mmCIF file of C-alpha atoms in Angstrom:
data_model
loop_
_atom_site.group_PDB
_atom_site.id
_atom_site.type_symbol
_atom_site.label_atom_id
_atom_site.label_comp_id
_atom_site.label_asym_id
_atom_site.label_seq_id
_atom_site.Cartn_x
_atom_site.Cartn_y
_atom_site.Cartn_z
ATOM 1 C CA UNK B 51 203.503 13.027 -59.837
ATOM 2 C CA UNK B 52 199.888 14.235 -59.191
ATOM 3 C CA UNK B 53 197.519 11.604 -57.589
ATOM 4 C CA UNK B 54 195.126 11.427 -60.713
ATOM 5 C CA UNK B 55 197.906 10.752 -62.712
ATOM 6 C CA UNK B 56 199.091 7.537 -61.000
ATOM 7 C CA UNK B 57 195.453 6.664 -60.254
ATOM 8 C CA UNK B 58 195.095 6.486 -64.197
ATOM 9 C CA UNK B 59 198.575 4.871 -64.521
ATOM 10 C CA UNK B 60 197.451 2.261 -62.016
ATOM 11 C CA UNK B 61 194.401 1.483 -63.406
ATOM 12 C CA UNK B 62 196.191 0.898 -66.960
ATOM 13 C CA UNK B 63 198.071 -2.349 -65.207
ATOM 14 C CA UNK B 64 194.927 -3.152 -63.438
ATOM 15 C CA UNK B 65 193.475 -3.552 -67.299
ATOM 16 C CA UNK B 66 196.529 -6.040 -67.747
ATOM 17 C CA UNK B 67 193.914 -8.470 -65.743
ATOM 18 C CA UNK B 68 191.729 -8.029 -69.060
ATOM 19 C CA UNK B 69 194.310 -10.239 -70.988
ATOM 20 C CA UNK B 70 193.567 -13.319 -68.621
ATOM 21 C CA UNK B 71 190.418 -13.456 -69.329
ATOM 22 C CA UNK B 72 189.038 -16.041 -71.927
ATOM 23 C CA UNK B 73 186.200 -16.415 -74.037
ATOM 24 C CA UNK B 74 184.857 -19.137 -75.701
ATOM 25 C CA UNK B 75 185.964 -18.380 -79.052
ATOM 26 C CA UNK B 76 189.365 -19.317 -80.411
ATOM 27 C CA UNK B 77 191.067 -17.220 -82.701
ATOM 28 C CA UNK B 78 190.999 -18.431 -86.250
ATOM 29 C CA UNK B 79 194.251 -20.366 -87.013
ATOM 30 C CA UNK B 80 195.523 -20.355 -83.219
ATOM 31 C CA UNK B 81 194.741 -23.463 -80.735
ATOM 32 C CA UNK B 82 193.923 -21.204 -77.428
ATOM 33 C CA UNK B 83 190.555 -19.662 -77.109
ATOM 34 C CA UNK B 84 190.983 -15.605 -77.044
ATOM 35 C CA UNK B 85 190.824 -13.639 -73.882
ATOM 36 C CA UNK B 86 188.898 -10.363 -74.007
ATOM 37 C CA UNK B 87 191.045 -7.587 -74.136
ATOM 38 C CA UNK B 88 192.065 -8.479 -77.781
ATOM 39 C CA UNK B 89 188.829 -9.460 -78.624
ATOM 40 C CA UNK B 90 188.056 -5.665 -77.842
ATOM 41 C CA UNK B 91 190.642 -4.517 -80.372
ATOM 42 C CA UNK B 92 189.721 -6.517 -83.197
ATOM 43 C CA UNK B 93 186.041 -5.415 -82.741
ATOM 44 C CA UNK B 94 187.125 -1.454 -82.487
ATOM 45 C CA UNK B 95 188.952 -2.418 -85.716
ATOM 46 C CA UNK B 96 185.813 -3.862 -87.072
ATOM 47 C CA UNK B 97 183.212 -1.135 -86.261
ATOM 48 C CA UNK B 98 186.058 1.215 -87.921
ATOM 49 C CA UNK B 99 185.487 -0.358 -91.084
ATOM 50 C CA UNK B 100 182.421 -1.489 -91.204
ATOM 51 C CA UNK B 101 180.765 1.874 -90.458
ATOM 52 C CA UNK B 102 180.314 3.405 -93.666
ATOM 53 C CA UNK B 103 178.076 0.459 -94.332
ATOM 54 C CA UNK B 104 175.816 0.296 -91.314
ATOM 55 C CA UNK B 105 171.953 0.789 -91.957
ATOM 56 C CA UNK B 106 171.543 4.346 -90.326
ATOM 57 C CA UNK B 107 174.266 6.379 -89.527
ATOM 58 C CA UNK B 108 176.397 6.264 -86.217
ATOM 59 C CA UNK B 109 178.451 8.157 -84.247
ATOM 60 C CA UNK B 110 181.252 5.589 -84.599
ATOM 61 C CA UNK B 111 183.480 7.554 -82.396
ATOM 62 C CA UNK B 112 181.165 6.451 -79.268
ATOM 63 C CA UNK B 113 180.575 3.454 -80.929
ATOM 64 C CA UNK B 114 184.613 2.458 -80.201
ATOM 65 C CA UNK B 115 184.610 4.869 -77.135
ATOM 66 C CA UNK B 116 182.208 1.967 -76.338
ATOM 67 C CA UNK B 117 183.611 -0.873 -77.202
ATOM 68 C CA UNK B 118 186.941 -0.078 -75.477
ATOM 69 C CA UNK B 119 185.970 -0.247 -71.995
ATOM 70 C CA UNK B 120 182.633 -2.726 -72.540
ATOM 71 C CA UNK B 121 184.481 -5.613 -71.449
ATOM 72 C CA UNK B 122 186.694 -3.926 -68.384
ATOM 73 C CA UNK B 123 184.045 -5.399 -65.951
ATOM 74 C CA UNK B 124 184.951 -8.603 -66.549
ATOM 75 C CA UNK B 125 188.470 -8.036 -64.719
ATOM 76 C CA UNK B 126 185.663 -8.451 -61.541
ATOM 77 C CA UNK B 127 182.946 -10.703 -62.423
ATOM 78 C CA UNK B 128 184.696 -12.868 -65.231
ATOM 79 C CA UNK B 129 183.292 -13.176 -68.539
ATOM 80 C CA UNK B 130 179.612 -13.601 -68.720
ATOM 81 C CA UNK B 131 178.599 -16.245 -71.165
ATOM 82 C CA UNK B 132 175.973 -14.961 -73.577
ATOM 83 C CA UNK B 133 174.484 -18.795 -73.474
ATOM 84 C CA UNK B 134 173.975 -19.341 -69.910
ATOM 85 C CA UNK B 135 173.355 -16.677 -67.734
ATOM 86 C CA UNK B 136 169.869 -15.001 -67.289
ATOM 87 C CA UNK B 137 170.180 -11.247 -68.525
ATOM 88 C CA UNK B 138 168.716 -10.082 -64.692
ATOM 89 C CA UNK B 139 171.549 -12.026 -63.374
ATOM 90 C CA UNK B 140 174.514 -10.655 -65.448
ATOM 91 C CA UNK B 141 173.116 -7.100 -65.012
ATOM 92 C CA UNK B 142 173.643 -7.080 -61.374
ATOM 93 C CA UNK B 143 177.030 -8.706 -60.908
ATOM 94 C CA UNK B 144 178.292 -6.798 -63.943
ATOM 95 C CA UNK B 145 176.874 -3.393 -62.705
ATOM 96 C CA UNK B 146 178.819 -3.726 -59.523
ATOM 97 C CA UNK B 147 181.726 -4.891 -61.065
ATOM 98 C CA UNK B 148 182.244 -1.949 -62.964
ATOM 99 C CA UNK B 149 181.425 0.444 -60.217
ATOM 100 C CA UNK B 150 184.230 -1.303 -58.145
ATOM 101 C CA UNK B 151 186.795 -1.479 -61.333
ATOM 102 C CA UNK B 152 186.089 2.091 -62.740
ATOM 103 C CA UNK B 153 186.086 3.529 -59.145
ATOM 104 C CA UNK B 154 189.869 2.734 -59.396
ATOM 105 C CA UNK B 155 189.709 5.877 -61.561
ATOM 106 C CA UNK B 156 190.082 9.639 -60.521
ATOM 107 C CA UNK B 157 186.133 10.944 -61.169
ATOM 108 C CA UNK B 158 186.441 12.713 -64.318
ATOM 109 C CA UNK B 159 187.638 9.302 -65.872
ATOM 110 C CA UNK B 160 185.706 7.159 -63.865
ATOM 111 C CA UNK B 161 182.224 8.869 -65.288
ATOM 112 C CA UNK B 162 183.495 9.108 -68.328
ATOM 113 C CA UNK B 163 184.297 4.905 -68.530
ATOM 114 C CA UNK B 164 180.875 4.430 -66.651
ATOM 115 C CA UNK B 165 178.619 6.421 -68.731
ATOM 116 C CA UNK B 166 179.725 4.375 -71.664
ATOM 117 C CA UNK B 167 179.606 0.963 -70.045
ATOM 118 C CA UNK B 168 176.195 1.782 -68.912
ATOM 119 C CA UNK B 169 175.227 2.837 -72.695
ATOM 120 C CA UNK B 170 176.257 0.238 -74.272
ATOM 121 C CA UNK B 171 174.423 -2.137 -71.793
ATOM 122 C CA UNK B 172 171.320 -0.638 -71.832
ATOM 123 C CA UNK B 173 171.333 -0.916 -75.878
ATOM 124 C CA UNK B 174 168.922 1.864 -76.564
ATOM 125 C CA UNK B 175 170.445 3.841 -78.206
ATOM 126 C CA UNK B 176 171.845 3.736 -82.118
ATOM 127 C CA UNK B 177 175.344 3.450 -80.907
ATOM 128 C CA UNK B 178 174.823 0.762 -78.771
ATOM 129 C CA UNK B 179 173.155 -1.374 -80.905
ATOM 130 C CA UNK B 180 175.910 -1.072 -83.697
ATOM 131 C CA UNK B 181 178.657 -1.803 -80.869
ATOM 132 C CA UNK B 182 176.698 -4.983 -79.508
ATOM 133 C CA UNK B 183 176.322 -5.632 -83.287
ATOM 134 C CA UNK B 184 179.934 -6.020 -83.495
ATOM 135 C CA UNK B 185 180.141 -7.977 -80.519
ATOM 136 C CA UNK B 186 178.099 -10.690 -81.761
ATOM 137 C CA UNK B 187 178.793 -10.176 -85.003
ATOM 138 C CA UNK B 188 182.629 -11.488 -84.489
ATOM 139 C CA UNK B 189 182.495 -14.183 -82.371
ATOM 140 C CA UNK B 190 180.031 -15.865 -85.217
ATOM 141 C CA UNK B 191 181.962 -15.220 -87.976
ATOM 142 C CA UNK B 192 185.349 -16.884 -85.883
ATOM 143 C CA UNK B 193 183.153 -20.055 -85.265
ATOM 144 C CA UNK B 194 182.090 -20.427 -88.566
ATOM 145 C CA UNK B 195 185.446 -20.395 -89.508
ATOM 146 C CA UNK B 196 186.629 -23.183 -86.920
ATOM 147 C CA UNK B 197 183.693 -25.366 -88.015
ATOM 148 C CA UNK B 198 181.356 -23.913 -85.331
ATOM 149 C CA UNK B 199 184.075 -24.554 -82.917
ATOM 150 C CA UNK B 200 182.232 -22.819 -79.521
ATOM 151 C CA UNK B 201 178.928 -23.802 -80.312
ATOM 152 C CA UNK B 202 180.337 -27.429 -80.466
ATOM 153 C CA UNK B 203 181.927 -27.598 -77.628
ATOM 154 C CA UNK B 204 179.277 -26.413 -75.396
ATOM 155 C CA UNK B 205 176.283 -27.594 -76.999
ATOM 156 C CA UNK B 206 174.575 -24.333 -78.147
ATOM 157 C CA UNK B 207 171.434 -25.585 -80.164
ATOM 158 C CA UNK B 208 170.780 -23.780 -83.616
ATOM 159 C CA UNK B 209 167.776 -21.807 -82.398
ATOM 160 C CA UNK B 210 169.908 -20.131 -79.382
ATOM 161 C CA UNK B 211 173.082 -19.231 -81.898
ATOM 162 C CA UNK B 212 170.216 -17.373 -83.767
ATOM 163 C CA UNK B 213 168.162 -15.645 -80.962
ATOM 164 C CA UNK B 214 171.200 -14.151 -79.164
ATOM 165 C CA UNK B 215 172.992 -13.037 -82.811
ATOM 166 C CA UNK B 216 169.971 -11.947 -84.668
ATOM 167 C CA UNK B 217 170.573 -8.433 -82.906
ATOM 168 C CA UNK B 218 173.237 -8.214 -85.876
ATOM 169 C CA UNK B 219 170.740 -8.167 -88.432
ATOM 170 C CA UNK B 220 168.893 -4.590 -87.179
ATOM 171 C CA UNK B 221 172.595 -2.855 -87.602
ATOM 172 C CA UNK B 222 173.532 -5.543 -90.912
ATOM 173 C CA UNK B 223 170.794 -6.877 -92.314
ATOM 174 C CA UNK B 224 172.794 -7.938 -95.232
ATOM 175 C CA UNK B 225 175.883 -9.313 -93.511
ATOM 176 C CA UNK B 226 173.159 -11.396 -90.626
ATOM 177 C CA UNK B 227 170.570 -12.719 -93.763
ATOM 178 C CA UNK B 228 174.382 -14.262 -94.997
ATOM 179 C CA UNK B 229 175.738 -15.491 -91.701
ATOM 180 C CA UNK B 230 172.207 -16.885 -90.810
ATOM 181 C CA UNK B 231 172.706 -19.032 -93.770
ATOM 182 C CA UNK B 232 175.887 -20.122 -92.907
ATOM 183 C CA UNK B 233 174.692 -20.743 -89.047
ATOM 184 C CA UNK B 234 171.474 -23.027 -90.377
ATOM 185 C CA UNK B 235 174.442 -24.800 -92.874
ATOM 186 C CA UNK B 236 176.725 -25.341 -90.386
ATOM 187 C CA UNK B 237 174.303 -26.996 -88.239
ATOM 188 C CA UNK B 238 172.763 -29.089 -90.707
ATOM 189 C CA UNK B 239 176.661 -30.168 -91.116
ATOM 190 C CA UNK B 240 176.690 -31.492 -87.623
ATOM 191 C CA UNK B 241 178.646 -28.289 -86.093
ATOM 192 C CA UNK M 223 176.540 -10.335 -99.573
ATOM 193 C CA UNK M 224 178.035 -7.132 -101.341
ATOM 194 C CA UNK M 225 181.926 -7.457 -101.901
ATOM 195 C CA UNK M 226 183.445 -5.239 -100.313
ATOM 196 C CA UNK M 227 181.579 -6.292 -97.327
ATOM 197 C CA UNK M 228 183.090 -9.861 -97.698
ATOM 198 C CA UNK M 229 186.935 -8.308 -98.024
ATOM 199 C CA UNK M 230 186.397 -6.476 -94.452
ATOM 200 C CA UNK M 231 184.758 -9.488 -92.934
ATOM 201 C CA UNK M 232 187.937 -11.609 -94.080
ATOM 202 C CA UNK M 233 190.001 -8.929 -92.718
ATOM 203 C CA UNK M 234 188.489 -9.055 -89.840
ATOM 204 C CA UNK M 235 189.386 -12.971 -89.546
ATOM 205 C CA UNK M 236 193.314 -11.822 -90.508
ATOM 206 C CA UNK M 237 193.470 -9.487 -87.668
ATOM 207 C CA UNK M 238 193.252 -12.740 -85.682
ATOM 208 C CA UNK M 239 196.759 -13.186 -86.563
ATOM 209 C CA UNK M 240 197.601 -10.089 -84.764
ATOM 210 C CA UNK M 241 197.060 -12.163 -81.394
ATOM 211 C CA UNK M 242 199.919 -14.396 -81.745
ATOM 212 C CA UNK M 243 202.294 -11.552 -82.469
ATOM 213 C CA UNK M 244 203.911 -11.717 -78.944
ATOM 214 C CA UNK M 245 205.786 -8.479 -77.778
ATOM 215 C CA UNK M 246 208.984 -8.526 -75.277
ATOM 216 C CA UNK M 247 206.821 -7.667 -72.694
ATOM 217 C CA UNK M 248 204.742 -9.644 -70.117
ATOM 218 C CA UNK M 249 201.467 -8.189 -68.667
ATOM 219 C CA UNK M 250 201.804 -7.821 -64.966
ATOM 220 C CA UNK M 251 200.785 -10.851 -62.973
ATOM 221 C CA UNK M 252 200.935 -13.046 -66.014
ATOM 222 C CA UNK M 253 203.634 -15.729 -66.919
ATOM 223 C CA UNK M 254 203.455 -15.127 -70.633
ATOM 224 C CA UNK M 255 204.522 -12.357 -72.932
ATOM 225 C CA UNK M 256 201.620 -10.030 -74.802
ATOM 226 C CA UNK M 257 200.627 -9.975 -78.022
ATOM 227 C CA UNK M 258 200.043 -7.064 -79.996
ATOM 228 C CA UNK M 259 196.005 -6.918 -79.904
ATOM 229 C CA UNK M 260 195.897 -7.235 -76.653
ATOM 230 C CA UNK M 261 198.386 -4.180 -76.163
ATOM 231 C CA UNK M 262 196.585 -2.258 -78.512
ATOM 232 C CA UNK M 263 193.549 -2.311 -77.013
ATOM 233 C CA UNK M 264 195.295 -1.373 -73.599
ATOM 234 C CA UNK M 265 197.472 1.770 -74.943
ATOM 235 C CA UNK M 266 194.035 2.967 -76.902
ATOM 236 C CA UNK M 267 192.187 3.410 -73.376
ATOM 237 C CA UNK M 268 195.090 4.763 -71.746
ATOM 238 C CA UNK M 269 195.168 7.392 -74.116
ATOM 239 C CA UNK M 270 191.815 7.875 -73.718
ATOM 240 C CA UNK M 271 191.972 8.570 -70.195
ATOM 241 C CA UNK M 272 195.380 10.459 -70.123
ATOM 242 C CA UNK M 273 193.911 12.924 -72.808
ATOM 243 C CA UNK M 274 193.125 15.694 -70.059
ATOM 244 C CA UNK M 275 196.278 15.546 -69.237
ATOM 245 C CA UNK M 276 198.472 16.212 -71.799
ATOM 246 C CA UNK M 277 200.415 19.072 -72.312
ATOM 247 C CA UNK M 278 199.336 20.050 -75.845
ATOM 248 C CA UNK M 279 195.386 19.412 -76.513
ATOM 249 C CA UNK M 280 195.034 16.926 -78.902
ATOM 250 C CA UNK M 281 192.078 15.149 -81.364
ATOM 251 C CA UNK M 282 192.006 12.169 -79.288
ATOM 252 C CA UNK M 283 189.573 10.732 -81.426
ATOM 253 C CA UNK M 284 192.371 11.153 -83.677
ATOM 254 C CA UNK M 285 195.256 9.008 -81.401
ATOM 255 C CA UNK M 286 192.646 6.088 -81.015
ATOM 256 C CA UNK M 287 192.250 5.768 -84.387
ATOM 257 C CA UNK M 288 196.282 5.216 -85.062
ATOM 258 C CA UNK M 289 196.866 3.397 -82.052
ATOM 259 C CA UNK M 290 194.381 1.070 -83.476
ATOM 260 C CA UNK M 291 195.885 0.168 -86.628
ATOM 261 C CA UNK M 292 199.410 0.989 -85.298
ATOM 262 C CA UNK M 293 200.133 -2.279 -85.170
ATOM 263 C CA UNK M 294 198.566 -4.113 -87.966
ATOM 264 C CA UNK M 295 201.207 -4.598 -90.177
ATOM 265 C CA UNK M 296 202.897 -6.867 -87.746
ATOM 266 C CA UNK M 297 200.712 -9.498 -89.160
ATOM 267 C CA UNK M 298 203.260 -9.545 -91.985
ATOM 268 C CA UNK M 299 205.982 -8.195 -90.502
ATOM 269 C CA UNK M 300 206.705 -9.858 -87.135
ATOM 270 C CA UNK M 301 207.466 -7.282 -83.918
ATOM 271 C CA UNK M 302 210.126 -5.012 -85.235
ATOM 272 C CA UNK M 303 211.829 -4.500 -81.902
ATOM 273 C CA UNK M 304 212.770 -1.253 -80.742
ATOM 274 C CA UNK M 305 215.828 -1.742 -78.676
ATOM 275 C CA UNK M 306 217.256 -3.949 -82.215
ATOM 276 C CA UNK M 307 217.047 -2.091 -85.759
ATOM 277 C CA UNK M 308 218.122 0.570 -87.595
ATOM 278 C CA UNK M 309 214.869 2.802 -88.033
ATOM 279 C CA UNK M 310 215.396 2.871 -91.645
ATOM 280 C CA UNK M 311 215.093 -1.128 -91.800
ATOM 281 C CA UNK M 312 212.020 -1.111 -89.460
ATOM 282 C CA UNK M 313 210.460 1.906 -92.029
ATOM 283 C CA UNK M 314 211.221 -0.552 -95.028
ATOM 284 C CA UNK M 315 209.736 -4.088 -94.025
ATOM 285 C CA UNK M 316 207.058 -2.399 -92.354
ATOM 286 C CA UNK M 317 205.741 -0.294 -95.410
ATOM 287 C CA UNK M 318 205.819 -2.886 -97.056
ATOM 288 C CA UNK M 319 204.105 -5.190 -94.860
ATOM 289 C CA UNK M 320 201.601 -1.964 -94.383
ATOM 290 C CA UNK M 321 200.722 -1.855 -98.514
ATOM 291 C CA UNK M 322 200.407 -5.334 -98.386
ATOM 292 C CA UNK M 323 197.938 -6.178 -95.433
ATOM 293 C CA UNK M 324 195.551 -3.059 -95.964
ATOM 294 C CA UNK M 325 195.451 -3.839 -99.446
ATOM 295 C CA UNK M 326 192.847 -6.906 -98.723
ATOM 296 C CA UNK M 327 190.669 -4.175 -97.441
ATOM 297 C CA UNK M 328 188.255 -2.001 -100.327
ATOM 298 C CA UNK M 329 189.993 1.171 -101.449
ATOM 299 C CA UNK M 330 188.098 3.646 -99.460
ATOM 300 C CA UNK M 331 189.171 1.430 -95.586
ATOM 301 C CA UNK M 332 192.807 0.347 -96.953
ATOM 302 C CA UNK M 333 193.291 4.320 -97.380
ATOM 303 C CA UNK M 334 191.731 4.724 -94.154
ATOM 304 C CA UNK M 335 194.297 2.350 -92.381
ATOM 305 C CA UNK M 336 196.907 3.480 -94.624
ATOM 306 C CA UNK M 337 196.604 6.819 -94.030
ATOM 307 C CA UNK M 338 196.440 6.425 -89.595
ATOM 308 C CA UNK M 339 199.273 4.271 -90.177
ATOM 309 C CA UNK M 340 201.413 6.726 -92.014
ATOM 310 C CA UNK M 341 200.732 9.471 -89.759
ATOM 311 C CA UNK M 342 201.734 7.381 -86.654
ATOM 312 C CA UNK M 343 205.074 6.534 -88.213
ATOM 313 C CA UNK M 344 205.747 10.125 -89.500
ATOM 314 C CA UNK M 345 205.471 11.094 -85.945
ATOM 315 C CA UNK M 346 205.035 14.749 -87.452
ATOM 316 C CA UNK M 347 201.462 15.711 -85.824
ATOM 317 C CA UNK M 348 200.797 16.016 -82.434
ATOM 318 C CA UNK M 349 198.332 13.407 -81.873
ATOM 319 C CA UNK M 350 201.120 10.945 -83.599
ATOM 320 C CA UNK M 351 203.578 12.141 -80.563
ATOM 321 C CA UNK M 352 200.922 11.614 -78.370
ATOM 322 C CA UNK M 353 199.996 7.954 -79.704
ATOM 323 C CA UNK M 354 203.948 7.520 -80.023
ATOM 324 C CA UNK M 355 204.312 8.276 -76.378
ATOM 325 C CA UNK M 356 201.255 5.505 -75.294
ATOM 326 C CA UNK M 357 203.280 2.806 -77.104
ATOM 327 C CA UNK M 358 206.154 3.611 -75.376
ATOM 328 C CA UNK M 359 204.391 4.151 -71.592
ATOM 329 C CA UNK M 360 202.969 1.421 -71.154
ATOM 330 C CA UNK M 361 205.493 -1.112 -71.570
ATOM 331 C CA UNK M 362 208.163 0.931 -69.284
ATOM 332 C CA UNK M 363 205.427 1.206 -66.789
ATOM 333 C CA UNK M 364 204.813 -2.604 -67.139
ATOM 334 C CA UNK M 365 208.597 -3.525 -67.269
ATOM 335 C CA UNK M 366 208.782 -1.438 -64.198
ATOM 336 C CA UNK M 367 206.378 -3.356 -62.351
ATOM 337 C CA UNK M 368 207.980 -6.482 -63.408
ATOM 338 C CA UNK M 369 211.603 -5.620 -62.337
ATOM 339 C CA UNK M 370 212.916 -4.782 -65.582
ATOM 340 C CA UNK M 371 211.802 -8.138 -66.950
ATOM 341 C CA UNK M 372 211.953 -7.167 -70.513
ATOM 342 C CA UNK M 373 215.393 -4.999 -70.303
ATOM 343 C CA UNK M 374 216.975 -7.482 -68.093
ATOM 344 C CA UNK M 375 216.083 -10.746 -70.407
ATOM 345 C CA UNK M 376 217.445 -8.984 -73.512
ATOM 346 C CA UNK M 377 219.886 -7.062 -71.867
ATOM 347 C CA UNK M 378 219.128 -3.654 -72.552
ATOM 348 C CA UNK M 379 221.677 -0.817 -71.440
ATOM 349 C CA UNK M 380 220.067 2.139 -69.135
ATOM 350 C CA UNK M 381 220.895 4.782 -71.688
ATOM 351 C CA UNK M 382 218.973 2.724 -74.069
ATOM 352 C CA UNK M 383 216.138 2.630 -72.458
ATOM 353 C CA UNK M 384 216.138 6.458 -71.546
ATOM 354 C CA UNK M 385 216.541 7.467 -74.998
ATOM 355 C CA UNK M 386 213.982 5.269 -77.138
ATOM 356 C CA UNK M 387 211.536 6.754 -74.344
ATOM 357 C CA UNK M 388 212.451 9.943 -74.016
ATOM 358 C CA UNK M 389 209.385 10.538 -76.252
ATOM 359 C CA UNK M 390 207.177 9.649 -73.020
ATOM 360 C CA UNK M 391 208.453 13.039 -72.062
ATOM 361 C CA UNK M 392 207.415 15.607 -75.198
ATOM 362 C CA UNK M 393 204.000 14.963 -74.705
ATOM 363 C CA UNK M 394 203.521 14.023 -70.214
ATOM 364 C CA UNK M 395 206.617 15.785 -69.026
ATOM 365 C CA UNK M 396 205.537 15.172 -65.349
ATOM 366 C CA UNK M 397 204.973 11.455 -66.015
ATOM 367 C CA UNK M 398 208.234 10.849 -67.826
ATOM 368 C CA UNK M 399 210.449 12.513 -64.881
ATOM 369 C CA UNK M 400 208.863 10.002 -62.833
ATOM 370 C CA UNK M 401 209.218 7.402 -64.863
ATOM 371 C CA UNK M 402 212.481 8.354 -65.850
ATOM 372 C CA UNK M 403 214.123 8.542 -62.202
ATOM 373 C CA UNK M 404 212.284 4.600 -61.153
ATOM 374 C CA UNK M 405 214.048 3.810 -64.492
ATOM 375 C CA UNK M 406 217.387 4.613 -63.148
ATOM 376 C CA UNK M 407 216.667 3.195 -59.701
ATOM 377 C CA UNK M 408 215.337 -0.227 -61.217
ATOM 378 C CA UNK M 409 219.142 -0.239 -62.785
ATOM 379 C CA UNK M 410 220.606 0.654 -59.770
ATOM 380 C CA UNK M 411 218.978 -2.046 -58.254
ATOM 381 C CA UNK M 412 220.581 -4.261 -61.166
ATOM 382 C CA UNK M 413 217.115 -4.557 -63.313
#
């Protein structure tokens, strides 16, 4: 078989390492928190549907392209929580995590994984911003479902939960003025 | 918040269910089987990074979008095993299942799903093959690397397992002769 081939082969049971991964969220209706390769899926899923509504248009096709391999690094460097880590810090361990994990790949693919990584974490441009939209914009809408389950558990304070997700809001203003709401209530309910 | 908005945003929170839909097979290096998410995501960025080399070009943008919702309708109607039913039971229960989940969505995404859904089952178009053939690579090449876990705990016969993924072969002849002569070795070895 020609060496790209099984470098690309490889590299797809390297990504089984994604599924061991957990987050801090728990699925709604499941007692185990999620891990982040499924997390991905539901969140391709999501920016699917939700793009016909988004404020300015999007190519949604590198939106997903996006949101597929966003989370690969992590197979290296863990996951990152949003609510502890200073942004300087994450950029550096995650940067060289995904050189290490995408240089598994023959070039063509390993650019090609790279290019969107580094996209999506610079969040400049349109696409970006609607993919980290969905990547904040799901883990809320799970904890408000399990009674602010994540926030709970590791003490986020109101005013955090709202300065990391209100980058929602320039993608949905409609859907973040709603779930804003619902954050503020669910506080004020002792989540 | 407008309505339709709402139905995708509960959707979104039913696709959760999709993570405890475990498969037959386990990711490599982990004691547990998969769930469906989890191998969606996986299969939709090995297509996207086998798409070069595929014998037939295909609208990959096309493939991701199936192998996304390929799965969806397992929420209702459990993992229909391969290696187990008649095709025309599978094609019954899972329409159904189909109709029913989409259906939460508005009109204009439940036709959407529908319609990626419908194409992926026909396995008519090319970029269905090519999805098709993603579904069934990845868990031979995981099954592979676990010693024929998944054929040896349910006892699947060699021929079996050469003919459900012959498909492999239609659209990455090189890869399936490959895969195809380990296959035969793992037996020989009493996988």
């Amino acid at each position: 078989m020609d060496r790209d081939l099984e470098r690309i082969l490889d590299f797809a049971i390297e990504l089984d390492r994604l599924k061991a991964v957990t987050r801090r969220t728990k699925p709604v209706g499941l007692d185990r928190h999620e891990n982040s390769a499924e997390h991905s899926w539901q969140i391709c899923v999501l920016a699917q549907l939700l793009a016909r509504h988004a404020r300015e248009p999007v190519d949604i096709v590198r939106v997903v392209e996006m949101l597929l391999v966003h989370d690969i690094p992590e197979i290296e460097a863990g996951d990152q929580v949003i609510y502890e880590r200073s942004p300087a810090d994450r950029a550096v361990t995650e940067r060289e995590a995904a050189r290490r994990i995408f240089g598994l790949l023959p070039g063509a693919q390993a650019s090609w994984c790279l290019a969107r990584w580094e996209e999506f974490e610079a969040r400049q441009s349109r696409e970006a911003a609607y993919a980290y939209a969905m990547d904040r914009l799901m883990p809320v809408h799970q904890n408000l479902r399990n009674d602010g389950q994540s926030w709970r558990e590791h003490k986020v304070p109101l005013e955090k939960v709202l300065t990391v997700n209100a980058a929602i809001g320039e993608v949905f203003p409609e859907v973040w003025e709603d779930v804003r709401e619902r954050i503020v209530r669910a506080f004020g309910a002792g989540a």
